[in-house]
Tab-separated table of C-alpha atoms in Angstrom:
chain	number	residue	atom	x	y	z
A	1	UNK	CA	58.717	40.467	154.867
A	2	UNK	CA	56.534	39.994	151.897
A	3	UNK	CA	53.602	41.531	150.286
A	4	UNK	CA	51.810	38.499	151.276
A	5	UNK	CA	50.811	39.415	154.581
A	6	UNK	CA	46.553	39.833	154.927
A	7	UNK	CA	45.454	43.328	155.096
A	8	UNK	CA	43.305	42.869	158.179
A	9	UNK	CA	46.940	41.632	160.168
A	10	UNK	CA	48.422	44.768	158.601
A	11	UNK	CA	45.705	47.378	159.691
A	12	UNK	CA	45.451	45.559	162.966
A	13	UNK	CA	49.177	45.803	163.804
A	14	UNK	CA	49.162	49.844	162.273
A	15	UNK	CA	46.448	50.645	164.679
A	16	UNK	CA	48.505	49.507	167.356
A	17	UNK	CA	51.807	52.456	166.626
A	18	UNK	CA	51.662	55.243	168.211
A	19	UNK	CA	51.107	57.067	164.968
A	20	UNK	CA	47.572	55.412	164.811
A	21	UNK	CA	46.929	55.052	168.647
A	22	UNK	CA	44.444	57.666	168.701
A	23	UNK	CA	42.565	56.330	166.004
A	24	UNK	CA	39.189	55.440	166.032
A	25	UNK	CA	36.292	54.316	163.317
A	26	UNK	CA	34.426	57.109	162.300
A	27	UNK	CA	32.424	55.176	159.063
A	28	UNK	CA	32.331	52.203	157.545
A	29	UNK	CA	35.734	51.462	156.670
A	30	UNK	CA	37.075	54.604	157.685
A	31	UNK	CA	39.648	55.175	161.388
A	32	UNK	CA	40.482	58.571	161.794
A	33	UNK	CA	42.756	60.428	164.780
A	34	UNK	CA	40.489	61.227	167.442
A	35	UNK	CA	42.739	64.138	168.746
A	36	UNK	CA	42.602	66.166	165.570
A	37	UNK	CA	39.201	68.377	165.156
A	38	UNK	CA	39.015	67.898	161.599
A	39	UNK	CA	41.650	65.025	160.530
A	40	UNK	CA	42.479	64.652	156.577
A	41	UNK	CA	44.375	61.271	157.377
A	42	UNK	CA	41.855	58.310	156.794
A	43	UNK	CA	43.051	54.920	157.829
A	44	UNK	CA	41.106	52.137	156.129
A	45	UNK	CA	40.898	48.474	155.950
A	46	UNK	CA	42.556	48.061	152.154
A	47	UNK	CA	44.775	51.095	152.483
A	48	UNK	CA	45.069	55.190	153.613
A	49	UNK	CA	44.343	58.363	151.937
A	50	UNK	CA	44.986	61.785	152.791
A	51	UNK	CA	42.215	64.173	152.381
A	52	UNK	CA	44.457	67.085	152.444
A	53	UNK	CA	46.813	66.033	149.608
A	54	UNK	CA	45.373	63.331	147.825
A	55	UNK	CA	47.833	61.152	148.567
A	56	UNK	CA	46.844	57.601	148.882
A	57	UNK	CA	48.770	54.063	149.517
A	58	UNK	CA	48.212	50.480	150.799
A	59	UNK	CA	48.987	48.743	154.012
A	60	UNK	CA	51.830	47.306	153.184
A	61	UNK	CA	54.176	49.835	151.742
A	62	UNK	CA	52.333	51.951	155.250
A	63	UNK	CA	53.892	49.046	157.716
A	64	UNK	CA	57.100	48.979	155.389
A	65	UNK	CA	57.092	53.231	156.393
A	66	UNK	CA	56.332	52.900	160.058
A	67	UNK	CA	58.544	50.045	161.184
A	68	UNK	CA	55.438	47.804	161.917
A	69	UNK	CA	57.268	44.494	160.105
């Protein structure tokens, strides 16, 4: 695989794990779990950040994580 691979085929496949099933859009650019009363884990379009700990990253190195590609 290589870091060449569009965003909007990365977010679309990460939506699609059962990590991010749940997930729906809540703002703009922003998918959040829909299970979770008050979730820090924002999915978005270029990338993810976590509310909670500030931790942020981009699709690719995400898919790379989760098995996606």
């Amino acid at each position: 695989m290589n870091e060449m691979i569009p965003n909007e085929i990365l977010f679309k496949a990460l939506l699609e794990h059962p990590d991010f099933i749940n997930f729906h859009k809540v703002g703009e650019d922003d998918w959040r779990d829909a299970t979770e009363k008050n979730p820090s884990f924002s999915l978005r379009s270029k990338g993810w950040y976590d509310y909670k700990s500030g931790a942020s990253g981009n699709l690719y190195e995400l898919s790379k994580e989760k098995g996606v590609f």
